[in-house]
Short mmCIF file of C-alpha atoms in Angstrom, two decimals:
data_model
loop_
_atom_site.label_atom_id
_atom_site.label_comp_id
_atom_site.label_asym_id
_atom_site.label_seq_id
_atom_site.Cartn_x
_atom_site.Cartn_y
_atom_site.Cartn_z
CA UNK A 131 155.92 56.90 222.89
CA UNK A 132 153.91 55.52 225.81
CA UNK A 133 152.57 52.05 226.48
CA UNK A 134 148.98 51.12 227.27
CA UNK A 135 146.81 48.03 227.33
CA UNK A 136 143.07 47.50 227.41
CA UNK A 137 141.19 46.83 230.61
CA UNK A 138 139.32 44.15 228.68
CA UNK A 139 142.55 42.15 228.79
CA UNK A 140 142.34 41.89 232.58
CA UNK A 141 141.91 38.17 233.31
CA UNK A 142 138.35 37.09 234.03
CA UNK A 143 137.51 37.04 237.70
CA UNK A 144 140.01 39.77 238.55
CA UNK A 145 138.82 43.08 239.96
CA UNK A 146 139.53 46.40 238.28
CA UNK A 147 142.06 47.20 241.02
CA UNK A 148 143.86 43.89 240.60
CA UNK A 149 144.02 44.48 236.87
CA UNK A 150 145.35 48.00 237.25
CA UNK A 151 147.99 46.77 239.63
CA UNK A 152 149.08 44.17 237.08
CA UNK A 153 149.14 46.78 234.30
CA UNK A 154 151.30 49.09 236.38
CA UNK A 155 153.59 46.32 237.60
CA UNK A 156 154.19 45.00 234.11
CA UNK A 157 155.41 48.41 232.99
CA UNK A 158 152.59 50.20 231.21
CA UNK A 159 152.00 53.94 231.49
CA UNK A 160 148.28 53.84 230.90
CA UNK A 161 145.12 51.82 230.47
CA UNK A 162 142.61 51.81 227.65
CA UNK A 163 139.04 51.72 228.98
CA UNK A 164 136.60 49.64 226.95
CA UNK A 165 133.02 50.87 227.18
CA UNK A 166 130.68 47.89 227.29
CA UNK A 167 133.37 45.23 227.58
CA UNK A 168 133.82 45.15 231.36
CA UNK A 169 131.48 45.06 234.30
CA UNK A 170 132.84 48.37 235.63
CA UNK A 171 132.25 50.44 232.49
CA UNK A 172 128.88 50.14 230.77
CA UNK A 173 126.49 52.53 229.03
CA UNK A 174 124.62 52.69 232.33
CA UNK A 175 127.73 53.70 234.30
CA UNK A 176 127.07 57.18 235.68
CA UNK A 177 129.37 60.19 235.39
CA UNK A 178 130.20 59.85 239.09
CA UNK A 179 131.09 56.20 238.62
CA UNK A 180 133.27 57.07 235.62
CA UNK A 181 135.00 59.70 237.74
CA UNK A 182 135.59 56.98 240.31
CA UNK A 183 137.23 54.83 237.62
CA UNK A 184 139.65 57.70 236.98
CA UNK A 185 140.40 57.94 240.68
CA UNK A 186 141.22 54.24 240.81
CA UNK A 187 143.40 54.48 237.68
CA UNK A 188 145.30 57.40 239.19
CA UNK A 189 145.67 55.57 242.50
CA UNK A 190 147.38 52.78 240.58
CA UNK A 191 149.85 55.29 239.15
CA UNK A 192 148.39 55.16 235.64
CA UNK A 193 146.49 57.42 233.26
CA UNK A 194 143.72 56.61 230.79
CA UNK A 195 145.19 56.49 227.29
CA UNK A 196 141.82 56.46 225.48
CA UNK A 197 138.25 55.21 225.57
CA UNK A 198 137.35 52.39 223.18
CA UNK A 199 134.28 50.29 222.57
CA UNK A 200 133.20 47.15 220.81
CA UNK A 201 129.54 48.08 221.09
CA UNK A 202 129.42 49.26 217.49
CA UNK A 203 129.75 45.72 216.22
CA UNK A 204 126.16 45.14 217.35
CA UNK A 205 124.95 48.70 216.89
CA UNK A 206 126.82 50.16 213.93
CA UNK A 207 126.61 53.76 212.79
CA UNK A 208 125.85 52.27 209.38
CA UNK A 209 122.72 50.32 210.40
CA UNK A 210 119.64 50.65 208.25
CA UNK A 211 117.33 50.98 211.22
CA UNK A 212 117.36 54.61 212.39
CA UNK A 213 116.80 53.49 215.99
CA UNK A 214 119.98 51.43 215.89
CA UNK A 215 121.87 54.33 214.34
CA UNK A 216 120.61 56.68 217.04
CA UNK A 217 121.90 54.26 219.67
CA UNK A 218 125.24 54.00 217.86
CA UNK A 219 125.61 57.78 217.93
CA UNK A 220 124.72 57.82 221.59
CA UNK A 221 127.52 55.31 222.23
CA UNK A 222 130.04 57.67 220.61
CA UNK A 223 128.65 60.60 222.59
CA UNK A 224 129.01 58.59 225.79
CA UNK A 225 132.58 57.76 224.84
CA UNK A 226 133.30 61.46 224.36
CA UNK A 227 131.68 62.35 227.66
CA UNK A 228 133.56 59.60 229.47
CA UNK A 229 136.86 60.56 227.85
CA UNK A 230 136.43 64.09 229.15
CA UNK A 231 135.80 62.77 232.66
CA UNK A 232 138.83 60.45 232.65
CA UNK A 233 141.01 63.15 231.06
CA UNK A 234 141.69 61.25 227.85
CA UNK A 235 141.77 63.01 224.51
CA UNK A 236 140.87 60.18 222.13
CA UNK A 237 138.19 57.56 221.57
CA UNK A 238 138.09 54.56 219.26
CA UNK A 239 135.10 54.04 216.99
CA UNK A 240 134.40 51.16 214.65
CA UNK A 241 132.78 53.33 212.05
CA UNK A 242 130.77 51.04 209.80
CA UNK A 243 130.04 47.49 208.95
CA UNK A 244 129.61 46.27 205.39
CA UNK A 245 127.54 43.08 205.25
CA UNK A 246 125.73 41.06 202.64
CA UNK A 247 122.61 42.91 203.79
CA UNK A 248 123.90 46.47 204.10
CA UNK A 249 126.01 47.35 201.07
CA UNK A 250 129.12 49.45 200.87
CA UNK A 251 127.59 52.61 199.39
CA UNK A 252 125.06 52.87 202.20
CA UNK A 253 127.66 52.21 204.87
CA UNK A 254 130.03 54.80 203.47
CA UNK A 255 127.42 57.54 203.25
CA UNK A 256 125.95 56.83 206.68
CA UNK A 257 129.36 56.88 208.31
CA UNK A 258 130.28 60.15 206.63
CA UNK A 259 127.00 61.69 207.80
CA UNK A 260 127.34 60.35 211.35
CA UNK A 261 130.91 61.54 211.73
CA UNK A 262 130.11 64.95 210.29
CA UNK A 263 127.50 65.24 213.02
CA UNK A 264 129.79 63.88 215.74
CA UNK A 265 132.88 65.85 214.69
CA UNK A 266 131.74 69.16 216.22
CA UNK A 267 130.83 67.31 219.43
CA UNK A 268 134.33 65.85 219.53
CA UNK A 269 135.75 69.31 218.99
CA UNK A 270 133.64 70.75 221.78
CA UNK A 271 134.84 67.98 224.08
CA UNK A 272 138.44 68.36 222.87
CA UNK A 273 138.51 64.61 222.29
CA UNK A 274 139.54 63.11 218.96
CA UNK A 275 137.47 60.40 217.35
CA UNK A 276 139.73 57.73 215.90
CA UNK A 277 137.99 55.50 213.39
CA UNK A 278 139.62 52.12 213.55
CA UNK A 279 140.71 50.25 210.47
CA UNK A 280 139.05 46.89 210.93
CA UNK A 281 139.74 45.89 207.38
CA UNK A 282 138.76 42.25 207.29
CA UNK A 283 136.08 42.36 209.95
CA UNK A 284 134.35 45.48 208.63
CA UNK A 285 134.95 44.82 204.92
CA UNK A 286 135.13 48.61 204.78
CA UNK A 287 137.85 51.12 203.88
CA UNK A 288 140.29 48.43 202.89
CA UNK A 289 143.18 50.51 201.65
CA UNK A 290 145.00 53.47 203.20
CA UNK A 291 144.16 55.76 200.31
CA UNK A 292 140.50 54.82 200.55
CA UNK A 293 140.58 55.62 204.26
CA UNK A 294 142.23 58.94 203.46
CA UNK A 295 139.46 59.79 201.01
CA UNK A 296 136.91 58.85 203.64
CA UNK A 297 138.46 61.20 206.21
CA UNK A 298 138.58 63.90 203.56
CA UNK A 299 134.86 63.40 202.87
CA UNK A 300 134.12 63.53 206.59
CA UNK A 301 136.16 66.73 206.68
CA UNK A 302 136.23 67.12 210.44
CA UNK A 303 139.56 68.00 212.07
CA UNK A 304 138.65 66.09 215.21
CA UNK A 305 138.05 62.86 213.34
CA UNK A 306 141.05 60.75 212.40
CA UNK A 307 142.39 57.21 212.22
CA UNK A 308 142.88 54.85 215.13
CA UNK A 309 145.37 52.59 213.38
CA UNK A 310 145.51 48.92 214.25
CA UNK A 311 148.68 47.51 212.72
CA UNK A 312 147.39 43.96 213.10
CA UNK A 313 144.11 44.49 211.29
CA UNK A 314 145.58 44.99 207.86
CA UNK A 315 146.18 41.28 207.29
CA UNK A 316 147.14 40.66 203.69
CA UNK A 317 145.36 43.73 202.32
CA UNK A 318 148.45 45.90 202.73
CA UNK A 319 151.28 46.95 204.99
CA UNK A 320 151.01 48.80 208.28
CA UNK A 321 154.04 50.98 207.59
CA UNK A 322 152.37 52.31 204.44
CA UNK A 323 149.22 53.20 206.39
CA UNK A 324 151.40 55.06 208.89
CA UNK A 325 153.16 57.04 206.16
CA UNK A 326 149.95 57.97 204.37
CA UNK A 327 148.03 58.99 207.49
CA UNK A 328 150.80 60.47 209.68
CA UNK A 329 149.24 63.34 211.61
CA UNK A 330 145.72 61.94 211.27
CA UNK A 331 146.63 58.97 213.48
CA UNK A 332 145.00 59.39 216.88
CA UNK A 333 146.22 56.17 218.52
CA UNK A 334 147.91 52.91 217.54
CA UNK A 335 146.78 49.43 218.45
CA UNK A 336 149.54 46.85 218.48
CA UNK A 337 149.17 43.19 217.71
CA UNK A 338 150.74 40.83 215.26
CA UNK A 339 149.00 38.96 212.49
CA UNK A 340 149.43 35.50 210.99
CA UNK A 341 148.50 36.39 207.46
CA UNK A 342 148.35 32.83 206.19
CA UNK A 343 145.63 31.81 208.64
CA UNK A 344 142.93 34.01 207.18
CA UNK A 345 139.74 34.86 208.97
CA UNK A 346 137.84 31.75 207.94
CA UNK A 347 139.84 29.29 209.98
CA UNK A 348 139.13 28.35 213.55
CA UNK A 349 142.41 29.76 214.80
CA UNK A 350 142.76 33.46 215.56
CA UNK A 351 144.52 35.33 212.82
CA UNK A 352 146.07 37.51 215.51
CA UNK A 353 149.00 36.68 217.74
CA UNK A 354 151.45 38.20 220.15
CA UNK A 355 153.94 40.83 219.02
CA UNK A 356 156.82 39.49 216.93
CA UNK A 357 155.19 36.11 216.36
CA UNK A 358 153.39 37.11 213.17
CA UNK A 359 154.10 38.62 209.77
CA UNK A 360 154.17 42.34 210.54
CA UNK A 361 157.47 43.97 209.63
CA UNK A 362 158.17 45.64 212.95
CA UNK A 363 161.37 47.32 211.80
CA UNK A 364 159.46 48.98 208.96
CA UNK A 365 156.63 49.93 211.31
CA UNK A 366 159.04 51.54 213.74
CA UNK A 367 160.79 53.41 210.93
CA UNK A 368 157.48 54.71 209.59
CA UNK A 369 156.48 55.88 213.07
CA UNK A 370 159.77 57.75 213.31
CA UNK A 371 159.31 59.23 209.85
CA UNK A 372 155.88 60.70 210.67
CA UNK A 373 157.04 61.74 214.16
CA UNK A 374 154.42 59.67 215.92
CA UNK A 375 155.02 60.09 219.62
CA UNK A 376 151.66 59.01 220.99
CA UNK A 377 150.23 55.96 222.66
CA UNK A 378 151.01 52.41 221.62
CA UNK A 379 148.18 50.27 222.93
CA UNK A 380 148.42 46.50 223.16
CA UNK A 381 145.36 44.66 221.92
CA UNK A 382 145.66 40.89 221.98
CA UNK A 383 142.85 38.72 220.69
CA UNK A 384 144.47 35.43 221.52
CA UNK A 385 144.97 35.07 225.27
CA UNK A 386 147.48 32.93 227.06
CA UNK A 387 145.81 29.72 228.12
CA UNK A 388 147.84 29.59 231.33
CA UNK A 389 149.38 32.29 233.51
CA UNK A 390 147.35 35.02 231.79
CA UNK A 391 149.18 37.77 233.65
CA UNK A 392 152.38 36.70 231.88
CA UNK A 393 150.98 38.06 228.60
CA UNK A 394 150.99 41.55 230.12
CA UNK A 395 154.71 41.29 230.98
CA UNK A 396 155.71 39.74 227.67
CA UNK A 397 153.78 42.28 225.64
CA UNK A 398 155.14 45.23 227.64
CA UNK A 399 158.69 43.94 227.10
CA UNK A 400 158.03 43.58 223.37
CA UNK A 401 156.68 47.13 223.12
CA UNK A 402 159.76 48.39 224.98
CA UNK A 403 162.00 46.74 222.42
CA UNK A 404 159.90 48.22 219.59
CA UNK A 405 160.20 51.70 221.08
CA UNK A 406 163.90 51.31 221.71
CA UNK A 407 164.58 49.81 218.30
CA UNK A 408 166.04 46.61 219.70
CA UNK A 409 164.56 44.42 216.98
CA UNK B 168 81.55 81.62 192.11
CA UNK B 169 83.91 79.16 193.67
CA UNK B 170 84.13 75.71 192.15
CA UNK B 171 85.69 72.93 194.18
CA UNK B 172 88.43 70.95 192.50
CA UNK B 173 86.41 67.76 192.73
CA UNK B 174 83.37 69.39 191.16
CA UNK B 175 85.53 70.92 188.45
CA UNK B 176 87.08 67.54 187.74
CA UNK B 177 83.72 65.91 187.52
CA UNK B 178 82.71 68.34 184.81
CA UNK B 179 86.07 68.15 183.10
CA UNK B 180 85.99 64.39 183.06
CA UNK B 181 82.80 64.46 181.10
CA UNK B 182 83.96 67.20 178.76
CA UNK B 183 87.37 65.96 177.71
CA UNK B 184 88.01 63.22 175.25
CA UNK B 185 91.10 62.34 173.29
CA UNK B 186 93.84 59.84 172.65
CA UNK B 187 96.54 59.32 175.24
CA UNK B 188 99.18 56.76 174.54
CA UNK B 189 102.05 57.33 176.92
CA UNK B 190 102.94 55.66 180.24
CA UNK B 191 100.03 54.32 182.23
CA UNK B 192 99.89 52.64 185.57
CA UNK B 193 99.08 48.95 185.45
CA UNK B 194 95.47 48.66 184.23
CA UNK B 195 94.88 52.39 184.00
CA UNK B 196 92.07 53.56 181.72
CA UNK B 197 91.93 56.50 179.34
CA UNK B 198 89.19 58.13 181.38
CA UNK B 199 91.53 58.92 184.22
CA UNK B 200 94.19 60.30 181.91
CA UNK B 201 91.63 62.58 180.35
CA UNK B 202 90.67 63.90 183.75
CA UNK B 203 94.27 64.60 184.65
CA UNK B 204 94.92 66.40 181.42
CA UNK B 205 91.90 68.58 182.02
CA UNK B 206 93.28 69.32 185.43
CA UNK B 207 96.75 70.13 184.09
CA UNK B 208 95.33 72.53 181.56
CA UNK B 209 93.64 74.36 184.40
CA UNK B 210 97.11 74.97 185.91
CA UNK B 211 95.80 73.75 189.23
CA UNK B 212 98.53 72.57 191.61
CA UNK B 213 102.25 72.12 191.10
CA UNK B 214 103.93 69.19 189.45
CA UNK B 215 105.34 67.52 192.55
CA UNK B 216 105.04 67.76 196.31
CA UNK B 217 107.41 66.03 198.73
CA UNK B 218 105.66 65.40 202.02
CA UNK B 219 107.53 65.26 205.30
CA UNK B 220 105.31 63.51 207.79
CA UNK B 221 107.79 64.55 210.49
CA UNK B 222 107.14 62.37 213.53
CA UNK B 223 105.18 59.99 211.30
CA UNK B 224 108.17 59.53 209.03
CA UNK B 225 109.97 56.44 210.33
CA UNK B 226 112.89 56.81 207.94
CA UNK B 227 114.15 60.40 207.68
CA UNK B 228 116.94 59.05 205.49
CA UNK B 229 114.28 58.09 202.99
CA UNK B 230 112.87 61.60 202.91
CA UNK B 231 116.41 62.93 202.37
CA UNK B 232 116.84 60.38 199.60
CA UNK B 233 113.73 61.48 197.71
CA UNK B 234 114.80 65.08 198.11
CA UNK B 235 118.25 64.27 196.79
CA UNK B 236 116.78 62.23 193.94
CA UNK B 237 114.43 65.01 192.88
CA UNK B 238 117.26 67.53 192.89
CA UNK B 239 119.44 65.13 190.88
CA UNK B 240 116.58 64.74 188.40
CA UNK B 241 116.20 68.53 188.16
CA UNK B 242 112.53 68.05 189.02
CA UNK B 243 110.54 71.00 190.27
CA UNK B 244 108.95 70.19 193.60
CA UNK B 245 107.69 71.79 196.73
CA UNK B 246 107.98 70.68 200.32
CA UNK B 247 104.88 69.90 202.32
CA UNK B 248 104.02 68.68 205.78
CA UNK B 249 101.21 66.48 207.02
CA UNK B 250 99.12 69.45 208.14
CA UNK B 251 99.20 71.09 204.74
CA UNK B 252 99.57 68.90 201.70
CA UNK B 253 98.82 70.88 198.55
CA UNK B 254 97.41 69.37 195.42
CA UNK B 255 100.11 68.30 192.97
CA UNK B 256 100.17 65.92 190.06
CA UNK B 257 102.69 63.79 191.95
CA UNK B 258 102.69 63.59 195.73
CA UNK B 259 105.57 61.71 197.32
CA UNK B 260 105.26 60.52 200.90
CA UNK B 261 108.55 58.86 201.92
CA UNK B 262 109.30 56.60 204.87
CA UNK B 263 105.78 57.05 206.15
CA UNK B 264 103.82 55.48 208.95
CA UNK B 265 100.11 56.03 208.51
CA UNK B 266 98.96 56.72 212.05
CA UNK B 267 96.47 59.49 211.47
CA UNK B 268 93.08 58.92 209.87
CA UNK B 269 93.09 62.57 208.91
CA UNK B 270 96.33 62.22 206.93
CA UNK B 271 95.00 59.08 205.27
CA UNK B 272 91.80 60.90 204.28
CA UNK B 273 93.78 63.86 202.94
CA UNK B 274 95.86 61.56 200.75
CA UNK B 275 92.70 59.82 199.63
CA UNK B 276 91.05 63.13 198.70
CA UNK B 277 94.13 64.27 196.78
CA UNK B 278 94.18 61.03 194.81
CA UNK B 279 90.45 61.38 194.26
CA UNK B 280 91.09 64.81 192.80
CA UNK B 281 93.57 63.43 190.28
CA UNK B 282 96.90 63.27 192.09
CA UNK B 283 99.25 60.34 191.88
CA UNK B 284 100.17 59.67 195.49
CA UNK B 285 103.32 57.60 195.93
CA UNK B 286 103.23 56.32 199.47
CA UNK B 287 106.45 54.68 200.65
CA UNK B 288 105.79 52.76 203.81
CA UNK B 289 108.28 52.97 206.63
CA UNK B 290 105.98 51.04 208.95
CA UNK B 291 108.27 48.02 208.90
CA UNK B 292 110.64 50.18 210.96
CA UNK B 293 107.98 51.21 213.44
CA UNK B 294 106.39 49.32 216.33
CA UNK B 295 103.83 46.58 215.73
CA UNK B 296 100.94 48.77 216.86
CA UNK B 297 101.80 51.29 214.14
CA UNK B 298 101.93 48.51 211.58
CA UNK B 299 98.46 47.32 212.54
CA UNK B 300 97.15 50.86 212.44
CA UNK B 301 98.63 51.46 209.01
CA UNK B 302 97.14 48.22 207.69
CA UNK B 303 93.75 49.27 209.00
CA UNK B 304 93.90 52.77 207.49
CA UNK B 305 95.18 51.51 204.13
CA UNK B 306 92.31 49.04 203.96
CA UNK B 307 89.69 51.55 205.08
CA UNK B 308 90.74 54.57 203.01
CA UNK B 309 92.25 52.95 199.94
CA UNK B 310 90.93 49.41 199.91
CA UNK B 311 94.54 48.25 199.94
CA UNK B 312 95.53 45.09 201.77
CA UNK B 313 99.10 44.78 202.96
CA UNK B 314 100.57 41.99 205.02
CA UNK B 315 102.72 42.23 208.12
CA UNK B 316 106.35 43.23 207.52
CA UNK B 317 108.84 40.55 206.66
CA UNK B 318 112.46 40.71 207.70
CA UNK B 319 113.98 39.29 204.55
CA UNK B 320 117.40 38.93 206.16
CA UNK B 321 116.30 36.90 209.15
CA UNK B 322 118.99 34.31 209.86
CA UNK B 323 116.95 31.29 208.82
CA UNK B 324 115.54 32.69 205.62
CA UNK B 325 117.93 30.53 203.60
CA UNK B 326 118.14 31.45 199.95
CA UNK B 327 114.48 32.42 199.64
CA UNK B 328 115.19 35.70 197.84
CA UNK B 329 117.98 37.26 195.91
CA UNK B 330 118.27 40.66 197.57
CA UNK B 331 116.78 42.62 194.68
CA UNK B 332 113.32 44.00 194.09
CA UNK B 333 112.27 43.76 190.43
CA UNK B 334 110.13 46.68 189.32
CA UNK B 335 108.23 46.35 186.08
CA UNK B 336 106.67 49.81 186.15
CA UNK B 337 106.99 52.76 185.66
CA UNK B 338 110.46 51.66 184.70
CA UNK B 339 111.97 48.21 184.58
CA UNK B 340 114.69 48.27 187.21
CA UNK B 341 116.26 46.14 189.91
CA UNK B 342 116.88 47.76 193.27
CA UNK B 343 118.22 46.14 196.41
CA UNK B 344 115.85 45.28 199.20
CA UNK B 345 115.96 47.35 202.37
CA UNK B 346 115.89 44.47 204.86
CA UNK B 347 112.20 44.65 205.70
CA UNK B 348 109.26 44.69 203.30
CA UNK B 349 105.49 45.11 203.57
CA UNK B 350 104.01 42.67 201.06
CA UNK B 351 100.98 43.73 199.04
CA UNK B 352 98.05 41.35 198.65
CA UNK B 353 98.19 39.72 195.25
CA UNK B 354 94.67 40.71 194.25
CA UNK B 355 95.89 44.27 193.67
CA UNK B 356 97.65 45.60 190.60
CA UNK B 357 101.24 44.99 191.59
CA UNK B 358 104.39 46.10 189.82
CA UNK B 359 107.33 45.03 191.99
CA UNK B 360 108.34 41.72 193.49
CA UNK B 361 110.99 40.41 195.79
CA UNK B 362 111.31 36.84 194.69
CA UNK B 363 107.66 35.84 194.32
CA UNK B 364 106.48 38.36 196.87
CA UNK B 365 104.58 41.43 195.56
CA UNK B 366 105.92 44.49 197.37
CA UNK B 367 104.37 47.41 195.48
CA UNK B 368 100.90 48.01 194.22
CA UNK B 369 98.58 50.51 192.60
CA UNK B 370 95.00 51.43 193.44
CA UNK B 371 92.90 53.74 191.33
CA UNK B 372 91.17 56.29 193.49
CA UNK B 373 88.69 58.55 191.71
CA UNK B 374 90.62 60.55 189.15
CA UNK B 375 93.96 59.67 190.62
CA UNK B 376 96.15 56.90 191.81
CA UNK B 377 97.46 55.61 195.10
CA UNK B 378 100.78 53.84 194.71
CA UNK B 379 102.08 51.83 197.63
CA UNK B 380 105.78 51.02 197.94
CA UNK B 381 106.31 48.24 200.45
CA UNK B 382 110.05 48.08 199.89
CA UNK B 383 111.82 51.28 200.79
CA UNK B 384 113.24 53.24 197.88
CA UNK B 385 114.42 56.45 199.56
CA UNK B 386 117.60 55.18 201.23
CA UNK B 387 118.78 53.89 197.88
CA UNK B 388 118.17 57.31 196.38
CA UNK B 389 120.06 58.75 199.30
CA UNK B 390 123.08 56.51 198.75
CA UNK B 391 123.12 57.30 195.04
CA UNK B 392 121.75 54.09 193.52
CA UNK B 393 121.36 54.80 189.81
CA UNK B 394 118.42 52.49 189.21
CA UNK B 395 116.56 53.97 192.17
CA UNK B 396 117.02 57.35 190.53
CA UNK B 397 115.77 55.96 187.23
CA UNK B 398 112.64 54.74 188.98
CA UNK B 399 112.03 58.07 190.68
CA UNK B 400 112.52 59.91 187.41
CA UNK B 401 109.96 57.59 185.83
CA UNK B 402 107.49 58.45 188.59
CA UNK B 403 108.16 62.13 188.02
CA UNK B 404 107.60 61.77 184.28
CA UNK B 405 104.61 59.46 184.67
CA UNK B 406 101.84 61.92 185.38
CA UNK B 407 103.18 64.48 182.92
CA UNK B 408 103.64 62.05 180.08
CA UNK B 409 100.30 60.33 180.55
#
């Protein structure tokens, strides 16, 4: 398995080059590019500029593990307004195009957002429709779309079997699950998601979760690896069982208040121990 | 000798009399029912037409929903486009934005001839100029006054509405709102409310009826809402059972 971390973790005020240097120095193999989250990678970034990002990543001795985005929180594929949905689809298309340019074969998509206003049935159907339309584009680009399980934040696809049914309804071989082992909170167990989804997993986000905090408090529910309630031995065993040998991508919500670069080193060391089984 | 439908209806309206007791739109008289029955017996037109206004359909999902709902209801219907809307007892126009005076006049003529035109406005999802234009055309062609769209989920709306539209006709159902509504002026015959706000109304036009839906129904049909289907089925049955 290989280690990666998001470029949105690069401390504020640092340049892309400084961040890449830190990522390399702290022991990662790759970087996850976040469309819309950084000044260097926006919807307006041209193909040539994206190609330049790849050049800079390669110069740092890294590769791009995948292309993610948080833009779908504001423009979900499940929106009622067709103009918003059209924009959401365009975001995915841009992710696919960018992934091709940076030679990555997976993107992360937050598929749908259940709210008090937009109910579950609508969200489900719209996401199925959108992904059925985007699946062939992903296939043409040879880039997998990984729908992330954002259980608590999306209030959508809360169990692994439900997610499996969803992927079955989408019925597109180039659409799978981008599994975040921290996002499951107290709605289940990451190792069970891994077992149920196995080959459908496109990428894995790593973070730990403090289940007792809940999402309603003012503290982040997420924390650094090994500080929370995830059973990392079980997670590792499940990854072995399903022969997952892909990218493990660090995604920390809670940042170090001081010496922010230290979080890169600590997280890389924790992932090494997870990979090596020194738990 | 060719006889225009309107001329035929005029004669038929005078000729037919009888007792009709089934579903009627709010405030509908027997005269109109008699006209429609005369028309039906002439086998003129099909039972239902589903109109795709194409670029003037602001919510294609709504069109898909009506289509899906009609199929689920095993209702016979034919597709139509703005340029060629055939006469039918029930004419459904989903997700529409009334931009063209010609389309408005066509719908008016069809209603005049005895059709029940169910016009579902999608203008709340179009730009403000389109909204103004639709308001103007609705007033001019149908005498219908609708207010500017309301975003019922705006952050400061408080607890003004439970998110359900209550329909009292042609079936008594509760269907969720679709975020934005076009309220109907209260002087009209209304049959659906969101809270206290009338969001659907009926206008008698000649031998027919113009029904305005200011809260979108189609997306609920599309996502499989059972009560939305019940309402559509009631619309489908309405002209036939009258």
